[in-house]
Every structure is written in C-alpha cells, then in structure tokens.
Short mmCIF file of C-alpha atoms in Angstrom, two decimals:
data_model
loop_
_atom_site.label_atom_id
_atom_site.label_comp_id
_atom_site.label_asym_id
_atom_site.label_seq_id
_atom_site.Cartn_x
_atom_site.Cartn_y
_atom_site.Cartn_z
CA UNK A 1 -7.19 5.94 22.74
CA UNK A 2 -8.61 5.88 19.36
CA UNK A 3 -8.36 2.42 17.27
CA UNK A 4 -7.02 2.37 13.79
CA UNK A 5 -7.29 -0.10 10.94
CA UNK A 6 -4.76 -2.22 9.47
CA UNK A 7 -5.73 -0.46 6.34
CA UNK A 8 -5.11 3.02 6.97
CA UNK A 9 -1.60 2.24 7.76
CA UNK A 10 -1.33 -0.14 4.70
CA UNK A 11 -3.52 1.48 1.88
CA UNK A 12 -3.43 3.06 -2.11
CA UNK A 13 -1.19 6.16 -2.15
CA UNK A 14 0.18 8.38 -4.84
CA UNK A 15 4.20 9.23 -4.57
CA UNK A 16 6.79 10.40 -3.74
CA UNK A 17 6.04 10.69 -0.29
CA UNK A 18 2.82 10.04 2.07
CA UNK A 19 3.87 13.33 4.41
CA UNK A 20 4.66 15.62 1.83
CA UNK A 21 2.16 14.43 -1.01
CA UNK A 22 -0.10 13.08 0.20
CA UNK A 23 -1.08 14.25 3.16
CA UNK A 24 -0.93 18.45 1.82
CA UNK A 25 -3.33 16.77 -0.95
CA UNK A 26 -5.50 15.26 1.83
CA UNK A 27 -5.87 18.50 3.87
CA UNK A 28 -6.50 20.20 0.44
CA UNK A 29 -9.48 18.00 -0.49
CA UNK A 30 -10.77 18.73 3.39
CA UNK A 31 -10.38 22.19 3.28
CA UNK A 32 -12.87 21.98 0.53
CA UNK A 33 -14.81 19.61 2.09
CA UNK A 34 -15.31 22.45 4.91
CA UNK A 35 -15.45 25.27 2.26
CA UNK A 36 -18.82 23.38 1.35
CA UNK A 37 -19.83 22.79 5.25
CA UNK A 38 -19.69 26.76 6.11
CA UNK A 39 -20.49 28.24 2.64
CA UNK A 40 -19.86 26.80 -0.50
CA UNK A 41 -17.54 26.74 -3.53
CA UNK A 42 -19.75 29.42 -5.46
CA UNK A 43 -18.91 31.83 -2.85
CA UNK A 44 -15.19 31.35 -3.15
CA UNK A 45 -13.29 34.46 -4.51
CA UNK A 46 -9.51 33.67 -3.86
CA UNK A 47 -7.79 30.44 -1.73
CA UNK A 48 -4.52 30.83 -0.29
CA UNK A 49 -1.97 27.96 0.91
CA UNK A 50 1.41 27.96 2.84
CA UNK A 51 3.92 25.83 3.64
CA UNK A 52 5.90 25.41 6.72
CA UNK A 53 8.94 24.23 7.92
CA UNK A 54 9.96 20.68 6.71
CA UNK A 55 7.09 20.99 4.20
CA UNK A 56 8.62 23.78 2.67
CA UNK A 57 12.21 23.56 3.25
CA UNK A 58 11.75 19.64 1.14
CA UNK A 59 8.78 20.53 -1.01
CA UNK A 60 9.92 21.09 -4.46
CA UNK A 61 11.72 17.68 -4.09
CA UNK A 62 8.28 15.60 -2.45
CA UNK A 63 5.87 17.59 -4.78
CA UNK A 64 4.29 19.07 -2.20
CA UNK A 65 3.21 22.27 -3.89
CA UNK A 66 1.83 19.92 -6.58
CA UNK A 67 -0.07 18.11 -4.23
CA UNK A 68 -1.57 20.88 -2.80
CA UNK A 69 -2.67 22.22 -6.00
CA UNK A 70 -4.03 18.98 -7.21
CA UNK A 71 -6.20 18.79 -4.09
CA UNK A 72 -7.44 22.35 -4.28
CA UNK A 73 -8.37 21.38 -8.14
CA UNK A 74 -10.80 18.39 -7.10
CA UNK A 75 -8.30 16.00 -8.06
CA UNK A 76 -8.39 12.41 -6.17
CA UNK A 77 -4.71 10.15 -5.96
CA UNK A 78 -6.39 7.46 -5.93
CA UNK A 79 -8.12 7.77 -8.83
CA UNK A 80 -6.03 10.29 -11.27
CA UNK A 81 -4.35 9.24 -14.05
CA UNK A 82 -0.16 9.72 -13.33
CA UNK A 83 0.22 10.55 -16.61
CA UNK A 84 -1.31 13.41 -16.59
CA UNK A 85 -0.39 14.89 -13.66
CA UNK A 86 2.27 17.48 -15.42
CA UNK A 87 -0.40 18.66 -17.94
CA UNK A 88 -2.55 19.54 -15.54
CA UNK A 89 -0.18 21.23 -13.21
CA UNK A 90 1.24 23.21 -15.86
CA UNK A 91 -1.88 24.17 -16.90
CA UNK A 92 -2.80 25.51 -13.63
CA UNK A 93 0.82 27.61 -13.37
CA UNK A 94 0.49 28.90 -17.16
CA UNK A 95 -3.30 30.07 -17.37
CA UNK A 96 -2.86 31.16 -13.85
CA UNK A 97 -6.37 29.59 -12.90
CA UNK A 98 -7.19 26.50 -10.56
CA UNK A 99 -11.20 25.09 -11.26
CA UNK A 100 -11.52 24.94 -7.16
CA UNK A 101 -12.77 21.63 -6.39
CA UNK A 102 -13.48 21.20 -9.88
CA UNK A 103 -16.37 23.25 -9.76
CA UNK A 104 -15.27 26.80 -9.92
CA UNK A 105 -12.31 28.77 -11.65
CA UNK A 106 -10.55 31.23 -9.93
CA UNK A 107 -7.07 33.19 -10.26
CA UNK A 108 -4.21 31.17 -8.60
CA UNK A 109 -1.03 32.74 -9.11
CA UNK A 110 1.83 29.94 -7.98
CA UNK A 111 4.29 32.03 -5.80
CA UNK A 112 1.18 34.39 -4.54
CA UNK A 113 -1.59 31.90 -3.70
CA UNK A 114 0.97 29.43 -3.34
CA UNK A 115 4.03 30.15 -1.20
CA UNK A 116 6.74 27.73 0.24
CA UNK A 117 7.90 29.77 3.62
CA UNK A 118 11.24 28.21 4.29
CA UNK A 119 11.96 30.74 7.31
CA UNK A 120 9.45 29.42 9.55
CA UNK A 121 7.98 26.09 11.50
CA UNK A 122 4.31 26.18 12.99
CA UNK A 123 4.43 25.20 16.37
CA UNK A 124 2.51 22.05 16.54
CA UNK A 125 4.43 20.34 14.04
CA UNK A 126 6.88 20.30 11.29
CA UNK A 127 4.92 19.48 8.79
CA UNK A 128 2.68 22.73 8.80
CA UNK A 129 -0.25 24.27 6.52
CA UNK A 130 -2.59 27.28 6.31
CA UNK A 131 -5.04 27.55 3.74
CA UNK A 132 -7.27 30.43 3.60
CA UNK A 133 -10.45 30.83 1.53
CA UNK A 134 -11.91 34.47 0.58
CA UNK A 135 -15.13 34.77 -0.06
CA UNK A 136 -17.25 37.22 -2.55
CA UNK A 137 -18.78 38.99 0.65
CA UNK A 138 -15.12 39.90 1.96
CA UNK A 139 -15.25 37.10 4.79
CA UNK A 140 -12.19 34.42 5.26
CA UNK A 141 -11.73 31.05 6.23
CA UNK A 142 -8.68 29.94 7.75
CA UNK A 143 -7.63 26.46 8.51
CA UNK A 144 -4.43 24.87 9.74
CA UNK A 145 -3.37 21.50 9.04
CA UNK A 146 -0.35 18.94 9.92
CA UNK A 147 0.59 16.26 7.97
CA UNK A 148 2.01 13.72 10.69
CA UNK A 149 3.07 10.74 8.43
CA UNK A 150 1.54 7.87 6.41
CA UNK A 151 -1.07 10.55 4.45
CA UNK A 152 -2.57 11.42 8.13
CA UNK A 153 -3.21 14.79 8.77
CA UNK A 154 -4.44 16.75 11.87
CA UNK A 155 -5.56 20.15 13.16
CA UNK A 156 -5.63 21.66 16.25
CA UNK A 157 -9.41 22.59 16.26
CA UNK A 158 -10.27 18.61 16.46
CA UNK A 159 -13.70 19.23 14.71
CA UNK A 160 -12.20 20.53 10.85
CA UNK A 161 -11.47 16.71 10.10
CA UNK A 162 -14.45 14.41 9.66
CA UNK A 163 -12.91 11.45 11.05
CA UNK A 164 -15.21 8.69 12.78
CA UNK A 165 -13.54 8.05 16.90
CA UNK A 166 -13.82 4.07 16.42
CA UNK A 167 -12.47 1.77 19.51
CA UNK A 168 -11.93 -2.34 18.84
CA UNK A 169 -13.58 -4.94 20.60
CA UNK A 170 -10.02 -6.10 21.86
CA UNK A 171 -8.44 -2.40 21.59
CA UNK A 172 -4.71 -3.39 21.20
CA UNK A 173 -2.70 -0.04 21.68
CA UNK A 174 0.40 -1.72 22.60
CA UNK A 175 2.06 -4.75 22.30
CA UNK A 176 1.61 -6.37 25.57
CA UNK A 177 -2.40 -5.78 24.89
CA UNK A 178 -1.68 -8.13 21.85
CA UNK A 179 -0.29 -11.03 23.61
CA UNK A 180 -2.73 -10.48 26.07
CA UNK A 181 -5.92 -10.98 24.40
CA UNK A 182 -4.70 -13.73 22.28
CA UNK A 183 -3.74 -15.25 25.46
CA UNK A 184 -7.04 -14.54 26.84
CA UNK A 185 -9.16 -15.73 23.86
CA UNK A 186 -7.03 -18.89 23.22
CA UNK A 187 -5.24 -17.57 20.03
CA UNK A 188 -2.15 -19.10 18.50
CA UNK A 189 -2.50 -16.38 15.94
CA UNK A 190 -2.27 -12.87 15.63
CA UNK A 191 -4.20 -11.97 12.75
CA UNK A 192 -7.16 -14.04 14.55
CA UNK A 193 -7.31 -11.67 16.69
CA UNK A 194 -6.83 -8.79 14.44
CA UNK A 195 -9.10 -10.29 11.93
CA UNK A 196 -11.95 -9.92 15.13
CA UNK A 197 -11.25 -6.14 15.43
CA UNK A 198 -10.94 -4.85 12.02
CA UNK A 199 -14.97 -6.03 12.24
CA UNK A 200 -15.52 -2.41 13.67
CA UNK A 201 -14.56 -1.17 10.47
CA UNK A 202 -16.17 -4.29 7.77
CA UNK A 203 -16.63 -8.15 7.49
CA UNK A 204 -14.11 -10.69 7.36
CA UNK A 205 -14.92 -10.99 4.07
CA UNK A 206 -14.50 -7.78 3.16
CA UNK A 207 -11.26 -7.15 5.14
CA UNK A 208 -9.80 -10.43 3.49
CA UNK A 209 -10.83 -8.94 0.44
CA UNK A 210 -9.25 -5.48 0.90
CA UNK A 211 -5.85 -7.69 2.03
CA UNK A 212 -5.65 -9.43 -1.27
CA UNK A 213 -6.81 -6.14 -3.12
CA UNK A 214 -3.57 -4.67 -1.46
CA UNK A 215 -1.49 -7.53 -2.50
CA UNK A 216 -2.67 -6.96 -6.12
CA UNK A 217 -1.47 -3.65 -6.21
CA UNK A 218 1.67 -4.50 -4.75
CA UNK A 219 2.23 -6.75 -7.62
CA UNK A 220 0.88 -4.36 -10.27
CA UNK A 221 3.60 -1.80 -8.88
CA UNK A 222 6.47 -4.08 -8.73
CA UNK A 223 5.53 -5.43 -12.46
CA UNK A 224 5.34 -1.48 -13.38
CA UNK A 225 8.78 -0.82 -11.84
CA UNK A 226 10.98 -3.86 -13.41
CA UNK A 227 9.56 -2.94 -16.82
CA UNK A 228 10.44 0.56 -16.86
CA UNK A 229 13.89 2.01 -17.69
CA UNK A 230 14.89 5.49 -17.35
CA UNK A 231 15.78 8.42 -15.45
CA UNK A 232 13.97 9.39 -12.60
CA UNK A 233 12.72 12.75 -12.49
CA UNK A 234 14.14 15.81 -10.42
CA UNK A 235 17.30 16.75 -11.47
CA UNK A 236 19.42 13.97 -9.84
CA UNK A 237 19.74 12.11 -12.79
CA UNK A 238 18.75 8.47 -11.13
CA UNK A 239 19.20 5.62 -13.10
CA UNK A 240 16.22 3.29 -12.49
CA UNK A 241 17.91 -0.27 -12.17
CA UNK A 242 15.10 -2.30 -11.20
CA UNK A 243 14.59 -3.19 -14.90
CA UNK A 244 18.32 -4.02 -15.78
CA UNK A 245 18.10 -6.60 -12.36
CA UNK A 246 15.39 -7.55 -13.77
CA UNK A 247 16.76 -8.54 -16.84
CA UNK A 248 19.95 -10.46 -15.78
CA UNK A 249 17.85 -12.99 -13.54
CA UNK A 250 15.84 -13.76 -16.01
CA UNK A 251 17.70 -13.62 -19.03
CA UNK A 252 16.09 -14.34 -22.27
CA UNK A 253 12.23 -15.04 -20.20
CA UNK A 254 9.47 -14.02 -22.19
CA UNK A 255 6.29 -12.91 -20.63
CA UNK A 256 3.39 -10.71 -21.01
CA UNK A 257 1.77 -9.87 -18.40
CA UNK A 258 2.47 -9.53 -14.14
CA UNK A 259 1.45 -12.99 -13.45
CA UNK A 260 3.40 -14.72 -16.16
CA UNK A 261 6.37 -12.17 -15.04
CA UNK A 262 5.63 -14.04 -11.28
CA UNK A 263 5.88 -17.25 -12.25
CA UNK A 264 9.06 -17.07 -14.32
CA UNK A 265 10.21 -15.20 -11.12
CA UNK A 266 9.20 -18.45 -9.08
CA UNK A 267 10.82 -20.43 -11.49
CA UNK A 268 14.23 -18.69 -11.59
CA UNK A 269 17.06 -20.51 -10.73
CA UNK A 270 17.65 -20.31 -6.44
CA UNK A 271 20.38 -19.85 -4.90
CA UNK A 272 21.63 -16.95 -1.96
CA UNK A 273 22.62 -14.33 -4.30
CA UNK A 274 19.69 -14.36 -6.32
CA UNK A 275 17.18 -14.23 -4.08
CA UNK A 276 19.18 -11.60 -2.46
CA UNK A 277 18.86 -9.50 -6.02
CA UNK A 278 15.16 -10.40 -6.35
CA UNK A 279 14.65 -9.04 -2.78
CA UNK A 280 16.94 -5.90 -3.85
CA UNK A 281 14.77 -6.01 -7.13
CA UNK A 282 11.51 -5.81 -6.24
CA UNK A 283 12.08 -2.83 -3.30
CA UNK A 284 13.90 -0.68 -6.15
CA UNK A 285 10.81 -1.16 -8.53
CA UNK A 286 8.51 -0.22 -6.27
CA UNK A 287 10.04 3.34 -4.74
CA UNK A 288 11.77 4.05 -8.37
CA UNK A 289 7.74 4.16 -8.98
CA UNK A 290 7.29 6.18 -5.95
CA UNK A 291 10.04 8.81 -6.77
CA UNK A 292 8.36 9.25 -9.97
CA UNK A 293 4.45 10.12 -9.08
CA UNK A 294 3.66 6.37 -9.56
CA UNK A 295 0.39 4.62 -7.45
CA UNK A 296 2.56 2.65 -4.97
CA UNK A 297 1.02 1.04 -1.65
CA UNK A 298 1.66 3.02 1.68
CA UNK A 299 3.09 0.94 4.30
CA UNK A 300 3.49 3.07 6.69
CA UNK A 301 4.63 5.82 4.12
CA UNK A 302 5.91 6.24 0.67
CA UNK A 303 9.31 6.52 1.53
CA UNK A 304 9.39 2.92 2.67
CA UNK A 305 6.75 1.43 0.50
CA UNK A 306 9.19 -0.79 -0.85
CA UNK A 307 9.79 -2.78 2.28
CA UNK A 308 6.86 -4.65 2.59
CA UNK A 309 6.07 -5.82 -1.20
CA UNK A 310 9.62 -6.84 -1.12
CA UNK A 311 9.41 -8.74 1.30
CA UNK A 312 5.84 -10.05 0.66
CA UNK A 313 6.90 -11.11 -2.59
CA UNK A 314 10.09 -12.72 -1.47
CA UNK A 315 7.51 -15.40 0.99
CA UNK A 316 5.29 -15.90 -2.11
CA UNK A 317 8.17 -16.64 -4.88
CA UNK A 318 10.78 -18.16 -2.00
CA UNK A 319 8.93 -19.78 0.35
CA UNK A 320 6.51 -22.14 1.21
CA UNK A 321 3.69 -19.59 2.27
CA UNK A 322 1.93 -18.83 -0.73
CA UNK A 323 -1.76 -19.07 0.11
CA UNK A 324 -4.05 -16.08 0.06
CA UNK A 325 -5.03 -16.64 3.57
CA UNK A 326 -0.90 -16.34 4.26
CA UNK A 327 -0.97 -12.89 2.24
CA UNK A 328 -3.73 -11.91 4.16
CA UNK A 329 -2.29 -12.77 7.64
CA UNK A 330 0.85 -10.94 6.63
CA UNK A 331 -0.45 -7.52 5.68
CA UNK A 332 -2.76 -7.86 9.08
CA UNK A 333 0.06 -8.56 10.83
CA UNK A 334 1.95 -5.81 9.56
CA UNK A 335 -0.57 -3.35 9.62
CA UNK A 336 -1.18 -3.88 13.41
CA UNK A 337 2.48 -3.38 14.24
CA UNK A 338 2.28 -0.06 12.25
CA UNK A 339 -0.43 1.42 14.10
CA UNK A 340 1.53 0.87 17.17
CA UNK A 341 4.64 2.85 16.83
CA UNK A 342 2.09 5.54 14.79
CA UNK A 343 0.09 5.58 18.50
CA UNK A 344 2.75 5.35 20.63
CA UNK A 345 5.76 6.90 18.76
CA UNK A 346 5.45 8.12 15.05
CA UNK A 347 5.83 7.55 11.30
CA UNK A 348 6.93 10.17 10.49
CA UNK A 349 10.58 11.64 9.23
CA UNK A 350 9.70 14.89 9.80
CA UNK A 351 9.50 13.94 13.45
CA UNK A 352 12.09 10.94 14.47
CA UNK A 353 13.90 10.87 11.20
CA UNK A 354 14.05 7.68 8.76
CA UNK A 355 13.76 5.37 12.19
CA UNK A 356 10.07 6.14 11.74
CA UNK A 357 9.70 5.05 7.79
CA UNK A 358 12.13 2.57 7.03
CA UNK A 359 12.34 1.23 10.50
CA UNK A 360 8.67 0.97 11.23
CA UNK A 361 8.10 -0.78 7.49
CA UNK A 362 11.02 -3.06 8.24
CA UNK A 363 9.43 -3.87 11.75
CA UNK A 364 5.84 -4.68 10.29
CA UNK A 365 7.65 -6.57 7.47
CA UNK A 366 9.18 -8.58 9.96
CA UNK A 367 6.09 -9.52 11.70
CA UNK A 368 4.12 -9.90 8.77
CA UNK A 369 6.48 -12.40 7.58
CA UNK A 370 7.47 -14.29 11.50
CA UNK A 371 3.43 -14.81 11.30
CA UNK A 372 3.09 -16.71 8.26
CA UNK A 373 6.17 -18.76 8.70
CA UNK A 374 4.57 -20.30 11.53
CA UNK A 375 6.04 -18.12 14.14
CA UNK A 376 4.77 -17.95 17.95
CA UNK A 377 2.60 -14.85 19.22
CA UNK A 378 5.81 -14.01 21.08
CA UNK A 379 8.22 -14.45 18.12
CA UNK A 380 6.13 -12.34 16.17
CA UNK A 381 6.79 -9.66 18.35
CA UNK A 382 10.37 -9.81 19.06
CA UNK A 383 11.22 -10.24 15.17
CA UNK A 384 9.39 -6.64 14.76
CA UNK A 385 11.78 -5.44 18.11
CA UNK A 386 14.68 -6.79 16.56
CA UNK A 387 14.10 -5.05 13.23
CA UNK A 388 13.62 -1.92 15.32
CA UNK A 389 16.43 -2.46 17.53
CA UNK A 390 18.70 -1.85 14.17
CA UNK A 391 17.15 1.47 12.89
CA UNK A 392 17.10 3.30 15.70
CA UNK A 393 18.28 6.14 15.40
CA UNK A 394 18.66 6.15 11.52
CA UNK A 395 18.48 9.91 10.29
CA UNK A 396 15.71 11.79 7.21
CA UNK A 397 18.68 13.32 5.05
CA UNK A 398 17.64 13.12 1.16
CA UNK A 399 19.28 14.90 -1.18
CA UNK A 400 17.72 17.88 -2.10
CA UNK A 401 14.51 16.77 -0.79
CA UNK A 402 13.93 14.33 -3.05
CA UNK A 403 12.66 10.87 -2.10
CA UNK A 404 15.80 9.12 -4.09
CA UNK A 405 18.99 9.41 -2.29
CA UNK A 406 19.56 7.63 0.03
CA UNK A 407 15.78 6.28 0.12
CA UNK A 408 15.35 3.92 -2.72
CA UNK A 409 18.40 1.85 -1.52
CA UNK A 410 17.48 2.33 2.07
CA UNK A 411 14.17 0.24 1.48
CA UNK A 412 16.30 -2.84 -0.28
CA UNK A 413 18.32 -2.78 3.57
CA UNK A 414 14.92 -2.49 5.33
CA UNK A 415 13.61 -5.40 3.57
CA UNK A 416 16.58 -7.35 4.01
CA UNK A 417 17.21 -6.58 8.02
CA UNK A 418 12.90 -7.75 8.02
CA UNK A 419 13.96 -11.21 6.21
CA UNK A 420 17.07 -11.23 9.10
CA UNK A 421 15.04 -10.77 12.22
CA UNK A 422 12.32 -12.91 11.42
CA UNK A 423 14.52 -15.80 10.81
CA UNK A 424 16.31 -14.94 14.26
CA UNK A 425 12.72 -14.91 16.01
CA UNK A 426 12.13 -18.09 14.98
CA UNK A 427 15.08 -19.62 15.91
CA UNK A 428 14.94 -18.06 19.39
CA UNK A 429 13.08 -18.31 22.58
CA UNK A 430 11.07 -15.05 23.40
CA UNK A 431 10.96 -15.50 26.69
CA UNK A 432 14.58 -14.87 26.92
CA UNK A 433 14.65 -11.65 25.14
CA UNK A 434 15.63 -8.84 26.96
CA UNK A 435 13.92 -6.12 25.36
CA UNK A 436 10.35 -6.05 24.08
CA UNK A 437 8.40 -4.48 21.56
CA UNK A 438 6.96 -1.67 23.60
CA UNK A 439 10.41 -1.07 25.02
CA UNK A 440 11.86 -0.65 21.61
CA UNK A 441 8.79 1.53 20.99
CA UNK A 442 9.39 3.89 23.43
CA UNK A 443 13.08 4.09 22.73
CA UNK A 444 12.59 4.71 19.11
CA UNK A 445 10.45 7.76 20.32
CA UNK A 446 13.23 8.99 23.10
CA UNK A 447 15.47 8.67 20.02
CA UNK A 448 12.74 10.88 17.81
CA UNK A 449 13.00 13.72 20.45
CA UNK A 450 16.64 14.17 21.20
CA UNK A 451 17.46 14.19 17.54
CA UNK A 452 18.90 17.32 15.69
CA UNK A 453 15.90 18.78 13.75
CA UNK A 454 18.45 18.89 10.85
CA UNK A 455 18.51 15.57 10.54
CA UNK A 456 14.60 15.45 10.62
CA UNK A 457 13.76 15.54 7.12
CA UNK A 458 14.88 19.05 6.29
CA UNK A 459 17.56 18.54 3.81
CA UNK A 460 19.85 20.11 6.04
CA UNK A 461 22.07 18.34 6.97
CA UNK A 462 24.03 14.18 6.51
CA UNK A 463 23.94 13.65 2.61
CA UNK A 464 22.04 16.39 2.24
CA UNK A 465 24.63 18.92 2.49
CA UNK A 466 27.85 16.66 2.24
CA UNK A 467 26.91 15.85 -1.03
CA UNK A 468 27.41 18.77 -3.66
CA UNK A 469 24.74 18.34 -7.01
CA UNK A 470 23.82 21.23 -9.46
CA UNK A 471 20.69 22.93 -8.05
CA UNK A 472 17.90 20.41 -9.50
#
C-alpha cells in the first residue's frame, strides 16, 4: 500500500469544499498537464467538461463549475488572488472565451462546454468527471476523473495522474503498525516516529518547517475570519458571527495585526464559558472563510477545516503547550491519523457522509492534541477512537449544496467532542478499552456503505429537503 504524507492530508486549499473545489480544479490543471504530454495546448480547438452525480447534483452550491473553469484557465488555488475570482469567472461566462491553460483562447460556452448532468452517477464513484479535448486535426482526448475527498483525485487508467508510488521506512497503514514500530524503535512519541517517515518525502527541517508554515496559515485564516462581518454568499443569507464573538470577549481590545489579536486572546479573561466561545469562535472564522472562496487549511477537507485550527489554537491560547515543537507534533500527529481512515475507509462525504469530514478532523484533532498534552502512544490512539466512536454514522445533508448549513456549526461540535476525548484518553487506561482505532476504522467504513446515498452529500435528503429556502 502506497504511503502518504502528513501534508497532503493537512495542506493550503481554496474553499468551499476540497471534493467539489478543489479536487474538479485539480483534475482540470492535470487534464492540461496531459493535453501537453500527448499534443499540446496550440493544438486545442474546443475542451469539454461534465459533471456527475454528487458533483453535479451539489455543484452550484461547492463552486464546482467554477473550479473547473478556473483550472481549465491556468489558474492555481494556491496562488490566486480570492478577490478576483468573480471577475474572472464572469469574464469567462460573458465573452464566452476561456485562455486554456493560460496560453490559448478558445470558445467556452457555460451550459455547452460546461454541463452539470444531475441524472446520472459514473460508476466508480460519486464524485465523477469527463473532460474532453478536440483538437484542430479532428482527434479527441478523453479523460475521466474522481474526486475522492481532501482535493485527491483518481482515474481509472492509473497512468493519467503523475503521482510518485512512495512507501515509508516504517510504513504505518494502520494503527496497530503505529504502536508497533514505536514499540519496536523505543518511542514514547508518535510524531518521532512520524517525523522518521515523512524523510521519504524532505528533511526534518523542512517538514518542521512546513508544520509551522501550516500553523501560520491557520492563524492568518482565523485572524481573516473574526475580522470580517457580513453575509456569506449563496443565497442563504448567513450571518457570519465569528466577528460579533469576537467582539464580546474582547470588548474594547485594540490590536493591529494577528499576533497582537493572539495575545489579547491569551490574555482574555478564563473561565469555562469563554473558552468554550473562543473554541466556537475560532472554528466559525475559519469555515465562514471557507464558505466564502477564502484560502483555508485542508484538514482532511474543507468542510471540516475548522476543527483542527480550533482546536490547535485552543492548546496554544489555553494550555500549557505552546512551543513550536508542540505545534509541530500536533499537526504530525493529526495528519497521520488522517491518512489512516483516507487508506482504510474514506474522507469523503460523497462516500460515508459527514462521518468522513467532521469525524475524521475531529479524530486527528483529538490525537493531535492527546500527543502534546503528554499523552501515551496508546492514549493517543484511543482519544482519536473515541472521537470517532461519536460521529459515526453522522449524515452529508447541506442545504442546497452549500457548505453552510449545517457545516459551519458542525465543525464548532467537532472541535469540541476532539477537546472531550482527549481529556478522557488521558484520564483512562488504554489497555482497558474495548474498541480500538482500527476497529472504529473499519466500522466507520461498514457505516459508509450501508448508508442511503441520499444522505451522501447529494442534497437530497435530512436538512436538505426538510428545510424549505427560496431557490438560491
């Protein structure tokens, strides 16, 4: 089984979510990528995309069709401005031209080069996509592609993705292989060992370095969120309230910039129901950003992005671990328990429902955190089984697709049940537990396959339907 960082479960993303944006705007910038590797851009008469199943049926609400377009442009999430992400999607629907990987216009008429087909679901997964390139000659190329949560995407002809097969020293594909090798190498830790294999990717310099890079973001987005008021765009008319919390906890405050903001959060008065609000606080602010096209951090996807900065920044302003070799532990930590429900279960709504976002997030949050505390090998583990153990079976049912209702608020529970479990791990003897990790794992996944598809990210059914809004 293939290995996978820490950081391509944990990593930069774009909202509002990482299987509906981000991943159609991955497989767009690799369908250009293999445009180049069989012919090249110049060639390129007319490209084609189509949506499938949950991708269509949700993507007007998840900005899916702009994603694609922004990929087939030559745009980069990463990189792009937010800002100016409407001007240049307009742009493209109004001149009725896309510059194809930002080296050649072409016609692209949205409803005829685009098109959302909301009657059917590609076999190999929900999340399905066909591009289709024609060239000046009269030839075609066609590619699928799946977007299978967190920004990953696949294909069923394995060699249309560049993706390097990369296998750890200590290859740790499920729990039990965690305790083992720490057991075996004389580890008290698990980001020691995690620190060892994330050398198959860079230094431990570097990977320390990309940790605190993360946690820089994290703050940049939470500082963004509890400075911006508003509604939140789509048609829902969301109030953002991560500003007003804001506010009231730190009443007349000054500060200008996200560090002074942290330390007048540090010094705020302390007490149960503030640090509850903070906790509340900083989730909102981070997926109010998400729902609105914002650069959030995607842990394991956008719709729970909030988790883990919320609960991050709830050890560094309420606790006593606030080194930067505790932030790093905690986003290794975390990242390592995400890549084992995304190897042995999934991340994604589209296939087990919300169990896979929030759940997941709230089970690497839990980890992270159970690490840094000073938490055994063995408590680690059973805090992120225990935050798993209450979201299983927790259904994908946003209101008209849009990552807002009930997902902002979701992430403030997620964060909250992470804080809970890893303060019963600690207090508790893992030996004694009666379910592990891997158990939970598999469960979760059991759970994934037996539930109704409409509850699976579709918008069809829960809050989706039992709550009546004007069309958005």
């Amino acid at each position: 089984m293939e290995s996978i960082s820490v950081f391509e479960i944990i990593k930069v993303g774009i909202g509002p979510s990482s299987s509906h944006t981000m991943g159609p705007w991955n497989a767009a910038s690799a369908f250009i990528r293999i445009i180049k590797r069989e012919k090249s851009i110049a060639e390129v008469k007319e490209v084609f995309l189509e949506f499938f199943g949950s991708l269509a049926k949700t993507g007007i609400g998840h900005g899916t069709d702009i994603a694609g377009m922004l990929g087939l442009n030559g745009e980069d999430f990463k990189t792009i401005d937010t800002t100016k992400i409407d001007k240049i999607v307009d742009a493209i629907k109004e001149s009725q031209i896309i510059n194809l990987g930002g080296e050649k216009e072409i016609p692209f008429v949205y409803g005829h080069h685009l098109v959302l087909n909301m009657s059917q679901t590609l076999d190999y997964h929900p999340n399905g996509m066909i591009f289709k390139a024609i060239f000046e000659d009269g030839t075609e190329l066609v590619q699928d592609f799946y977007s299978v949560g967190g920004g990953f995407i696949m294909s069923q002809e394995k060699n249309s993705i560049e993706k390097q097969c990369v296998r750890t020293i200590y290859p740790c594909h499920k729990a039990s292989d965690i305790s083992k090798y720490c057991n075996k190498l004389g580890f008290n830790k698990i980001s020691d060992l995690i620190l060892i294999n994330e050398e198959s990717w860079r230094t431990q310099d570097e990977t320390r370095k990309e940790a605190l890079y993360i946690w820089e973001q994290i703050k940049e987005c939470i500082y963004k969120g509890v400075n911006k008021e508003g509604i939140l765009p789509g048609g829902l008319n969301v109030t953002r309230r991560a500003a007003g919390i804001n506010r009231k906890l730190l009443g007349d405050k000054i500060y200008k910039n996200k560090d002074e903001w942290f330390q007048q959060v540090v010094d705020a008065e302390e007490n149960f129901t503030n640090i509850n609000k903070w906790i509340a606080c900083f989730a909102l602010a981070v997926n109010e950003e998400n729902a609105s096209f914002g650069r959030i951090i995607t842990a394991p996807t956008n719709g729970a992005s909030g988790v883990i900065p919320a609960v991050l920044m709830y050890a560094q302003a309420f606790t006593d671990a606030v080194s930067e070799d505790d932030i790093a532990r905690f986003i290794l930590v975390a990242g390592e328990i995400g890549t084992l429900f995304k190897k042995n279960a999934t991340i994604s709504a589209a296939m087990g429902g919300c169990q896979a976002e929030i759940g997941v997030s709230s089970a690497m949050a839990a980890a992270g955190l159970t690490e840094i505390l000073g938490g055994s090998i063995g408590q680690v583990l059973m805090a992120a089984e225990i935050a798993m153990e209450h979201h299983l079976g927790l259904t994908c049912d946003p209101i008209k697709g849009l990552v807002q209702i009930p997902c902002i608020e979701r992430n403030t529970m997620g964060a909250i049940k992470a804080i809970t479990a890893a303060n019963i791990a600690l207090e508790s003897d893992p030996a004694k537990a009666k379910v592990t990790l891997d158990e939970v794992i598999q469960t979760m996944w059991e759970t994934a396959l037996s539930m109704n598809d409409r509850f699976k990210e579709t918008s069809e059914g829960g809050l989706a339907i039992a709550v009546n809004v004007p069309e958005c």
